[in-house]
């Protein structure tokens, strides 16, 4: 069935949305599976005392979120490309629940910014310990990304004694050759001070999901109209 006007625009918006969603979902799922089954990290999941740690929870969330995103993409892409109403209906329902979850999580992250910051600091500490014990280059790249993004250096912040100084950013000024901000404290401080920005990201993502939901509804209405027109035409002919 061919659609035109707003329906056609919405169809291509949904296809573009699903491509972006698929890339992000694959990245989350891939990172989560690598952290879950990697040679240097999978042992953590076999320790009962660490089953509630921020690292284990974070990895589990990455795997679940990546999987859900790919399921959403499967329905959305199939429904939009093949103009299938049933698949688009499932896609719209999933988008609605995801959008609601984004708004709720954004609000919770904002209201509990200090607790979330501490959890992220704990997650960093686990990565730090894993790198010190294994020297895994992939974990080293992750640490370097965190260090450069937040301009901090390891657990101590003292380049001369820091065990992961090779992943630290270049010092800004003379004093930073002696001491830099340490990462656990920086993570808590940054998250707490930028809690409104974090909430804005969640709300913005929710708004994007709502936009895709509206496009899915518009496309569904167009498909229903086209189907009715075809049915009316054949009824009049035969």
PDB file of C-alpha atoms in Angstrom:
ATOM      1  CA  UNK A   1       0.000   0.000   0.000  1.00  0.00           C
ATOM      2  CA  UNK A   2       1.369   3.396  -0.984  1.00  0.00           C
ATOM      3  CA  UNK A   3       1.134   6.385   1.349  1.00  0.00           C
ATOM      4  CA  UNK A   4       1.709  10.037   0.540  1.00  0.00           C
ATOM      5  CA  UNK A   5       1.951  13.421   2.228  1.00  0.00           C
ATOM      6  CA  UNK A   6       2.484  13.290   5.996  1.00  0.00           C
ATOM      7  CA  UNK A   7       2.384   9.500   5.953  1.00  0.00           C
ATOM      8  CA  UNK A   8       5.347   9.328   3.579  1.00  0.00           C
ATOM      9  CA  UNK A   9       7.327  11.866   5.620  1.00  0.00           C
ATOM     10  CA  UNK A  10       6.606   9.946   8.813  1.00  0.00           C
ATOM     11  CA  UNK A  11       7.626   6.685   7.155  1.00  0.00           C
ATOM     12  CA  UNK A  12      11.117   7.992   6.353  1.00  0.00           C
ATOM     13  CA  UNK A  13      11.430   9.658   9.765  1.00  0.00           C
ATOM     14  CA  UNK A  14      10.706   6.288  11.380  1.00  0.00           C
ATOM     15  CA  UNK A  15      13.252   4.528   9.165  1.00  0.00           C
ATOM     16  CA  UNK A  16      15.925   7.089  10.121  1.00  0.00           C
ATOM     17  CA  UNK A  17      14.931   6.860  13.789  1.00  0.00           C
ATOM     18  CA  UNK A  18      15.206   3.076  13.716  1.00  0.00           C
ATOM     19  CA  UNK A  19      18.659   3.190  12.104  1.00  0.00           C
ATOM     20  CA  UNK A  20      19.947   5.480  14.899  1.00  0.00           C
ATOM     21  CA  UNK A  21      18.164   3.412  17.539  1.00  0.00           C
ATOM     22  CA  UNK A  22      19.704   0.209  16.141  1.00  0.00           C
ATOM     23  CA  UNK A  23      23.243   1.620  16.242  1.00  0.00           C
ATOM     24  CA  UNK A  24      22.826   2.772  19.859  1.00  0.00           C
ATOM     25  CA  UNK A  25      21.169  -0.508  20.849  1.00  0.00           C
ATOM     26  CA  UNK A  26      23.951  -2.577  19.303  1.00  0.00           C
ATOM     27  CA  UNK A  27      26.553  -0.435  21.082  1.00  0.00           C
ATOM     28  CA  UNK A  28      24.840  -0.925  24.456  1.00  0.00           C
ATOM     29  CA  UNK A  29      24.338  -4.649  23.936  1.00  0.00           C
ATOM     30  CA  UNK A  30      27.879  -5.176  22.627  1.00  0.00           C
ATOM     31  CA  UNK A  31      29.456  -3.267  25.508  1.00  0.00           C
ATOM     32  CA  UNK A  32      27.283  -5.081  28.037  1.00  0.00           C
ATOM     33  CA  UNK A  33      28.089  -8.527  26.634  1.00  0.00           C
ATOM     34  CA  UNK A  34      31.805  -7.691  26.461  1.00  0.00           C
ATOM     35  CA  UNK A  35      31.811  -6.616  30.120  1.00  0.00           C
ATOM     36  CA  UNK A  36      29.705  -9.637  31.096  1.00  0.00           C
ATOM     37  CA  UNK A  37      31.690 -12.335  29.297  1.00  0.00           C
ATOM     38  CA  UNK A  38      35.127 -10.699  28.882  1.00  0.00           C
ATOM     39  CA  UNK A  39      38.050 -12.729  30.186  1.00  0.00           C
ATOM     40  CA  UNK A  40      38.959 -10.129  32.809  1.00  0.00           C
ATOM     41  CA  UNK A  41      35.452  -9.199  33.982  1.00  0.00           C
ATOM     42  CA  UNK A  42      33.236 -12.292  33.903  1.00  0.00           C
ATOM     43  CA  UNK A  43      34.655 -13.550  37.224  1.00  0.00           C
ATOM     44  CA  UNK A  44      32.952 -10.650  39.028  1.00  0.00           C
ATOM     45  CA  UNK A  45      29.536 -12.108  38.220  1.00  0.00           C
ATOM     46  CA  UNK A  46      30.411 -15.356  39.963  1.00  0.00           C
ATOM     47  CA  UNK A  47      31.005 -13.615  43.305  1.00  0.00           C
ATOM     48  CA  UNK A  48      27.756 -13.518  45.292  1.00  0.00           C
ATOM     49  CA  UNK A  49      28.905 -10.571  47.397  1.00  0.00           C
ATOM     50  CA  UNK A  50      29.213  -8.412  44.271  1.00  0.00           C
ATOM     51  CA  UNK A  51      25.858  -9.295  42.694  1.00  0.00           C
ATOM     52  CA  UNK A  52      24.370  -5.999  43.899  1.00  0.00           C
ATOM     53  CA  UNK A  53      27.395  -3.855  43.015  1.00  0.00           C
ATOM     54  CA  UNK A  54      27.061  -0.868  40.695  1.00  0.00           C
ATOM     55  CA  UNK A  55      29.237  -2.621  38.105  1.00  0.00           C
ATOM     56  CA  UNK A  56      27.038  -5.739  37.908  1.00  0.00           C
ATOM     57  CA  UNK A  57      23.849  -3.661  37.883  1.00  0.00           C
ATOM     58  CA  UNK A  58      25.255  -1.330  35.214  1.00  0.00           C
ATOM     59  CA  UNK A  59      26.298  -4.201  32.938  1.00  0.00           C
ATOM     60  CA  UNK A  60      22.915  -5.902  33.373  1.00  0.00           C
ATOM     61  CA  UNK A  61      21.111  -2.663  32.504  1.00  0.00           C
ATOM     62  CA  UNK A  62      23.248  -2.251  29.359  1.00  0.00           C
ATOM     63  CA  UNK A  63      22.388  -5.771  28.158  1.00  0.00           C
ATOM     64  CA  UNK A  64      18.658  -5.441  28.906  1.00  0.00           C
ATOM     65  CA  UNK A  65      18.394  -1.927  27.445  1.00  0.00           C
ATOM     66  CA  UNK A  66      20.316  -2.881  24.291  1.00  0.00           C
ATOM     67  CA  UNK A  67      18.105  -5.947  23.781  1.00  0.00           C
ATOM     68  CA  UNK A  68      14.881  -3.954  24.255  1.00  0.00           C
ATOM     69  CA  UNK A  69      16.059  -1.285  21.813  1.00  0.00           C
ATOM     70  CA  UNK A  70      16.808  -3.906  19.146  1.00  0.00           C
ATOM     71  CA  UNK A  71      13.385  -5.510  19.659  1.00  0.00           C
ATOM     72  CA  UNK A  72      11.763  -2.094  19.216  1.00  0.00           C
ATOM     73  CA  UNK A  73      13.823  -1.512  16.068  1.00  0.00           C
ATOM     74  CA  UNK A  74      12.788  -4.891  14.630  1.00  0.00           C
ATOM     75  CA  UNK A  75       9.081  -4.033  14.907  1.00  0.00           C
ATOM     76  CA  UNK A  76       9.547  -0.414  13.857  1.00  0.00           C
ATOM     77  CA  UNK A  77      11.696  -1.090  10.825  1.00  0.00           C
ATOM     78  CA  UNK A  78       9.535  -3.980   9.608  1.00  0.00           C
ATOM     79  CA  UNK A  79       6.354  -1.992  10.121  1.00  0.00           C
ATOM     80  CA  UNK A  80       7.615   1.198   8.467  1.00  0.00           C
ATOM     81  CA  UNK A  81       9.426  -0.383   5.508  1.00  0.00           C
ATOM     82  CA  UNK A  82       6.679  -2.907   4.705  1.00  0.00           C
ATOM     83  CA  UNK A  83       3.781  -0.741   5.880  1.00  0.00           C
ATOM     84  CA  UNK A  84       2.474  -3.423   8.232  1.00  0.00           C
ATOM     85  CA  UNK A  85      -0.152  -2.139  10.657  1.00  0.00           C
ATOM     86  CA  UNK A  86       0.252  -4.900  13.251  1.00  0.00           C
ATOM     87  CA  UNK A  87       4.021  -4.352  13.572  1.00  0.00           C
ATOM     88  CA  UNK A  88       3.532  -0.570  13.795  1.00  0.00           C
ATOM     89  CA  UNK A  89       0.951  -1.011  16.558  1.00  0.00           C
ATOM     90  CA  UNK A  90       3.379  -3.107  18.623  1.00  0.00           C
ATOM     91  CA  UNK A  91       6.128  -0.547  17.871  1.00  0.00           C
ATOM     92  CA  UNK A  92       3.907   2.319  19.057  1.00  0.00           C
ATOM     93  CA  UNK A  93       3.042   0.508  22.311  1.00  0.00           C
ATOM     94  CA  UNK A  94       6.722  -0.204  23.032  1.00  0.00           C
ATOM     95  CA  UNK A  95       7.650   3.418  22.280  1.00  0.00           C
ATOM     96  CA  UNK A  96       4.984   4.636  24.689  1.00  0.00           C
ATOM     97  CA  UNK A  97       6.330   2.527  27.557  1.00  0.00           C
ATOM     98  CA  UNK A  98       9.921   3.543  26.750  1.00  0.00           C
ATOM     99  CA  UNK A  99       8.982   7.234  26.727  1.00  0.00           C
ATOM    100  CA  UNK A 100       7.233   6.909  30.102  1.00  0.00           C
ATOM    101  CA  UNK A 101      10.291   5.076  31.483  1.00  0.00           C
ATOM    102  CA  UNK A 102      12.587   7.868  30.227  1.00  0.00           C
ATOM    103  CA  UNK A 103      10.571  10.555  32.041  1.00  0.00           C
ATOM    104  CA  UNK A 104      10.363   8.507  35.256  1.00  0.00           C
ATOM    105  CA  UNK A 105      14.078   7.595  35.273  1.00  0.00           C
ATOM    106  CA  UNK A 106      15.035  11.194  34.492  1.00  0.00           C
ATOM    107  CA  UNK A 107      12.990  12.421  37.454  1.00  0.00           C
ATOM    108  CA  UNK A 108      14.428   9.779  39.777  1.00  0.00           C
ATOM    109  CA  UNK A 109      17.997  10.520  38.653  1.00  0.00           C
ATOM    110  CA  UNK A 110      17.442  14.221  39.327  1.00  0.00           C
ATOM    111  CA  UNK A 111      15.881  13.724  42.760  1.00  0.00           C
ATOM    112  CA  UNK A 112      18.541  11.176  43.800  1.00  0.00           C
ATOM    113  CA  UNK A 113      21.511  12.771  42.033  1.00  0.00           C
ATOM    114  CA  UNK A 114      23.907  12.263  44.961  1.00  0.00           C
ATOM    115  CA  UNK A 115      23.103   8.550  45.266  1.00  0.00           C
ATOM    116  CA  UNK A 116      23.403   8.049  41.504  1.00  0.00           C
ATOM    117  CA  UNK A 117      26.742   9.881  41.528  1.00  0.00           C
ATOM    118  CA  UNK A 118      28.032   7.572  44.270  1.00  0.00           C
ATOM    119  CA  UNK A 119      26.925   4.531  42.259  1.00  0.00           C
ATOM    120  CA  UNK A 120      28.732   5.820  39.176  1.00  0.00           C
ATOM    121  CA  UNK A 121      31.811   6.422  41.319  1.00  0.00           C
ATOM    122  CA  UNK A 122      31.580   2.808  42.494  1.00  0.00           C
ATOM    123  CA  UNK A 123      31.291   1.666  38.874  1.00  0.00           C
ATOM    124  CA  UNK A 124      34.458   3.623  38.044  1.00  0.00           C
ATOM    125  CA  UNK A 125      36.286   2.104  41.026  1.00  0.00           C
ATOM    126  CA  UNK A 126      35.505  -1.405  39.746  1.00  0.00           C
ATOM    127  CA  UNK A 127      36.818  -0.560  36.274  1.00  0.00           C
ATOM    128  CA  UNK A 128      39.933   0.948  37.837  1.00  0.00           C
ATOM    129  CA  UNK A 129      40.628  -2.189  39.908  1.00  0.00           C
ATOM    130  CA  UNK A 130      40.094  -4.439  36.899  1.00  0.00           C
ATOM    131  CA  UNK A 131      42.561  -2.455  34.816  1.00  0.00           C
ATOM    132  CA  UNK A 132      45.206  -2.414  37.556  1.00  0.00           C
ATOM    133  CA  UNK A 133      44.968  -6.192  37.957  1.00  0.00           C
ATOM    134  CA  UNK A 134      44.662  -7.171  34.276  1.00  0.00           C
ATOM    135  CA  UNK A 135      46.028  -4.266  32.177  1.00  0.00           C
ATOM    136  CA  UNK A 136      43.259  -5.029  29.680  1.00  0.00           C
ATOM    137  CA  UNK A 137      43.727  -2.494  26.834  1.00  0.00           C
ATOM    138  CA  UNK A 138      39.967  -2.236  26.221  1.00  0.00           C
ATOM    139  CA  UNK A 139      39.377  -1.243  29.855  1.00  0.00           C
ATOM    140  CA  UNK A 140      42.324   1.138  29.526  1.00  0.00           C
ATOM    141  CA  UNK A 141      40.613   2.870  26.595  1.00  0.00           C
ATOM    142  CA  UNK A 142      37.434   3.187  28.674  1.00  0.00           C
ATOM    143  CA  UNK A 143      39.377   4.719  31.584  1.00  0.00           C
ATOM    144  CA  UNK A 144      41.179   7.107  29.241  1.00  0.00           C
ATOM    145  CA  UNK A 145      37.823   8.241  27.844  1.00  0.00           C
ATOM    146  CA  UNK A 146      36.481   8.884  31.366  1.00  0.00           C
ATOM    147  CA  UNK A 147      39.673  10.664  32.452  1.00  0.00           C
ATOM    148  CA  UNK A 148      39.758  12.943  29.434  1.00  0.00           C
ATOM    149  CA  UNK A 149      36.023  13.660  29.544  1.00  0.00           C
ATOM    150  CA  UNK A 150      36.079  14.645  33.238  1.00  0.00           C
ATOM    151  CA  UNK A 151      39.717  15.821  33.372  1.00  0.00           C
ATOM    152  CA  UNK A 152      40.588  13.646  36.362  1.00  0.00           C
ATOM    153  CA  UNK A 153      43.315  11.121  37.118  1.00  0.00           C
ATOM    154  CA  UNK A 154      42.638   7.767  38.764  1.00  0.00           C
ATOM    155  CA  UNK A 155      41.832   7.169  42.421  1.00  0.00           C
ATOM    156  CA  UNK A 156      44.497   9.450  43.879  1.00  0.00           C
ATOM    157  CA  UNK A 157      44.849  12.299  41.405  1.00  0.00           C
ATOM    158  CA  UNK A 158      48.637  12.314  41.976  1.00  0.00           C
ATOM    159  CA  UNK A 159      50.364  11.520  38.635  1.00  0.00           C
ATOM    160  CA  UNK A 160      53.664  10.555  40.287  1.00  0.00           C
ATOM    161  CA  UNK A 161      52.146   7.649  42.218  1.00  0.00           C
ATOM    162  CA  UNK A 162      48.990   6.954  40.227  1.00  0.00           C
ATOM    163  CA  UNK A 163      48.830   3.349  38.950  1.00  0.00           C
ATOM    164  CA  UNK A 164      46.929   4.303  35.775  1.00  0.00           C
ATOM    165  CA  UNK A 165      48.749   7.548  34.983  1.00  0.00           C
ATOM    166  CA  UNK A 166      49.212   6.472  31.352  1.00  0.00           C
ATOM    167  CA  UNK A 167      45.444   6.902  30.876  1.00  0.00           C
ATOM    168  CA  UNK A 168      45.316  10.336  32.536  1.00  0.00           C
ATOM    169  CA  UNK A 169      44.925  13.592  30.562  1.00  0.00           C
ATOM    170  CA  UNK A 170      47.703  16.119  30.149  1.00  0.00           C
ATOM    171  CA  UNK A 171      48.017  18.447  33.153  1.00  0.00           C
ATOM    172  CA  UNK A 172      46.727  22.006  32.829  1.00  0.00           C
ATOM    173  CA  UNK A 173      49.285  24.195  34.512  1.00  0.00           C
ATOM    174  CA  UNK A 174      52.204  23.570  36.878  1.00  0.00           C
ATOM    175  CA  UNK A 175      50.147  22.498  39.897  1.00  0.00           C
ATOM    176  CA  UNK A 176      48.438  19.685  37.996  1.00  0.00           C
ATOM    177  CA  UNK A 177      51.833  18.051  37.411  1.00  0.00           C
ATOM    178  CA  UNK A 178      51.757  17.413  41.155  1.00  0.00           C
ATOM    179  CA  UNK A 179      48.085  16.780  41.825  1.00  0.00           C
ATOM    180  CA  UNK A 180      44.943  16.534  39.685  1.00  0.00           C
ATOM    181  CA  UNK A 181      41.301  15.940  40.637  1.00  0.00           C
ATOM    182  CA  UNK A 182      40.676  12.288  41.535  1.00  0.00           C
ATOM    183  CA  UNK A 183      37.918  10.593  39.543  1.00  0.00           C
ATOM    184  CA  UNK A 184      35.528   9.181  42.197  1.00  0.00           C
ATOM    185  CA  UNK A 185      35.099  12.623  43.798  1.00  0.00           C
ATOM    186  CA  UNK A 186      34.905  14.323  40.393  1.00  0.00           C
ATOM    187  CA  UNK A 187      32.202  11.919  39.178  1.00  0.00           C
ATOM    188  CA  UNK A 188      30.025  12.563  42.250  1.00  0.00           C
ATOM    189  CA  UNK A 189      30.557  16.336  42.039  1.00  0.00           C
ATOM    190  CA  UNK A 190      29.935  16.561  38.292  1.00  0.00           C
ATOM    191  CA  UNK A 191      26.797  14.420  38.383  1.00  0.00           C
ATOM    192  CA  UNK A 192      25.407  16.354  41.332  1.00  0.00           C
ATOM    193  CA  UNK A 193      26.135  19.748  39.761  1.00  0.00           C
ATOM    194  CA  UNK A 194      24.805  18.716  36.351  1.00  0.00           C
ATOM    195  CA  UNK A 195      21.714  16.888  37.561  1.00  0.00           C
ATOM    196  CA  UNK A 196      19.396  19.308  35.672  1.00  0.00           C
ATOM    197  CA  UNK A 197      21.348  18.600  32.456  1.00  0.00           C
ATOM    198  CA  UNK A 198      21.049  14.853  33.024  1.00  0.00           C
ATOM    199  CA  UNK A 199      17.308  15.194  33.577  1.00  0.00           C
ATOM    200  CA  UNK A 200      17.138  17.306  30.415  1.00  0.00           C
ATOM    201  CA  UNK A 201      18.831  14.532  28.441  1.00  0.00           C
ATOM    202  CA  UNK A 202      16.297  11.990  29.689  1.00  0.00           C
ATOM    203  CA  UNK A 203      13.379  14.325  28.993  1.00  0.00           C
ATOM    204  CA  UNK A 204      14.780  15.170  25.547  1.00  0.00           C
ATOM    205  CA  UNK A 205      15.141  11.472  24.728  1.00  0.00           C
ATOM    206  CA  UNK A 206      11.570  10.919  25.927  1.00  0.00           C
ATOM    207  CA  UNK A 207      10.385  13.750  23.668  1.00  0.00           C
ATOM    208  CA  UNK A 208      12.205  12.127  20.733  1.00  0.00           C
ATOM    209  CA  UNK A 209      10.425   8.846  21.475  1.00  0.00           C
ATOM    210  CA  UNK A 210       7.095  10.699  21.624  1.00  0.00           C
ATOM    211  CA  UNK A 211       7.858  12.239  18.215  1.00  0.00           C
ATOM    212  CA  UNK A 212       8.494   8.775  16.779  1.00  0.00           C
ATOM    213  CA  UNK A 213       5.272   7.588  18.435  1.00  0.00           C
ATOM    214  CA  UNK A 214       3.291  10.400  16.779  1.00  0.00           C
ATOM    215  CA  UNK A 215       4.833   9.499  13.411  1.00  0.00           C
ATOM    216  CA  UNK A 216       3.887   5.849  13.926  1.00  0.00           C
ATOM    217  CA  UNK A 217       0.283   6.861  14.708  1.00  0.00           C
ATOM    218  CA  UNK A 218       0.111   9.134  11.648  1.00  0.00           C
ATOM    219  CA  UNK A 219       1.455   6.354   9.431  1.00  0.00           C
ATOM    220  CA  UNK A 220      -1.061   3.897  10.930  1.00  0.00           C
ATOM    221  CA  UNK A 221      -3.930   6.262  10.126  1.00  0.00           C
ATOM    222  CA  UNK A 222      -2.651   6.718   6.569  1.00  0.00           C
ATOM    223  CA  UNK A 223      -2.398   2.954   6.075  1.00  0.00           C
ATOM    224  CA  UNK A 224      -5.919   2.498   7.432  1.00  0.00           C
ATOM    225  CA  UNK A 225      -7.248   5.157   5.032  1.00  0.00           C
ATOM    226  CA  UNK A 226      -5.452   3.582   2.050  1.00  0.00           C
ATOM    227  CA  UNK A 227      -6.816   0.161   3.012  1.00  0.00           C
ATOM    228  CA  UNK A 228     -10.354   1.569   3.240  1.00  0.00           C
ATOM    229  CA  UNK A 229      -9.968   3.284  -0.154  1.00  0.00           C
ATOM    230  CA  UNK A 230      -8.808   0.034  -1.753  1.00  0.00           C
ATOM    231  CA  UNK A 231     -11.687  -1.896  -0.155  1.00  0.00           C
ATOM    232  CA  UNK A 232     -14.215   0.724  -1.351  1.00  0.00           C
ATOM    233  CA  UNK A 233     -12.775   0.649  -4.875  1.00  0.00           C
ATOM    234  CA  UNK A 234     -12.976  -3.119  -5.249  1.00  0.00           C
ATOM    235  CA  UNK A 235     -16.454  -3.169  -3.690  1.00  0.00           C
ATOM    236  CA  UNK A 236     -17.670  -0.696  -6.302  1.00  0.00           C
ATOM    237  CA  UNK A 237     -16.011  -2.563  -9.177  1.00  0.00           C
ATOM    238  CA  UNK A 238     -17.133  -6.065  -8.227  1.00  0.00           C
TER     239      UNK A 238
END
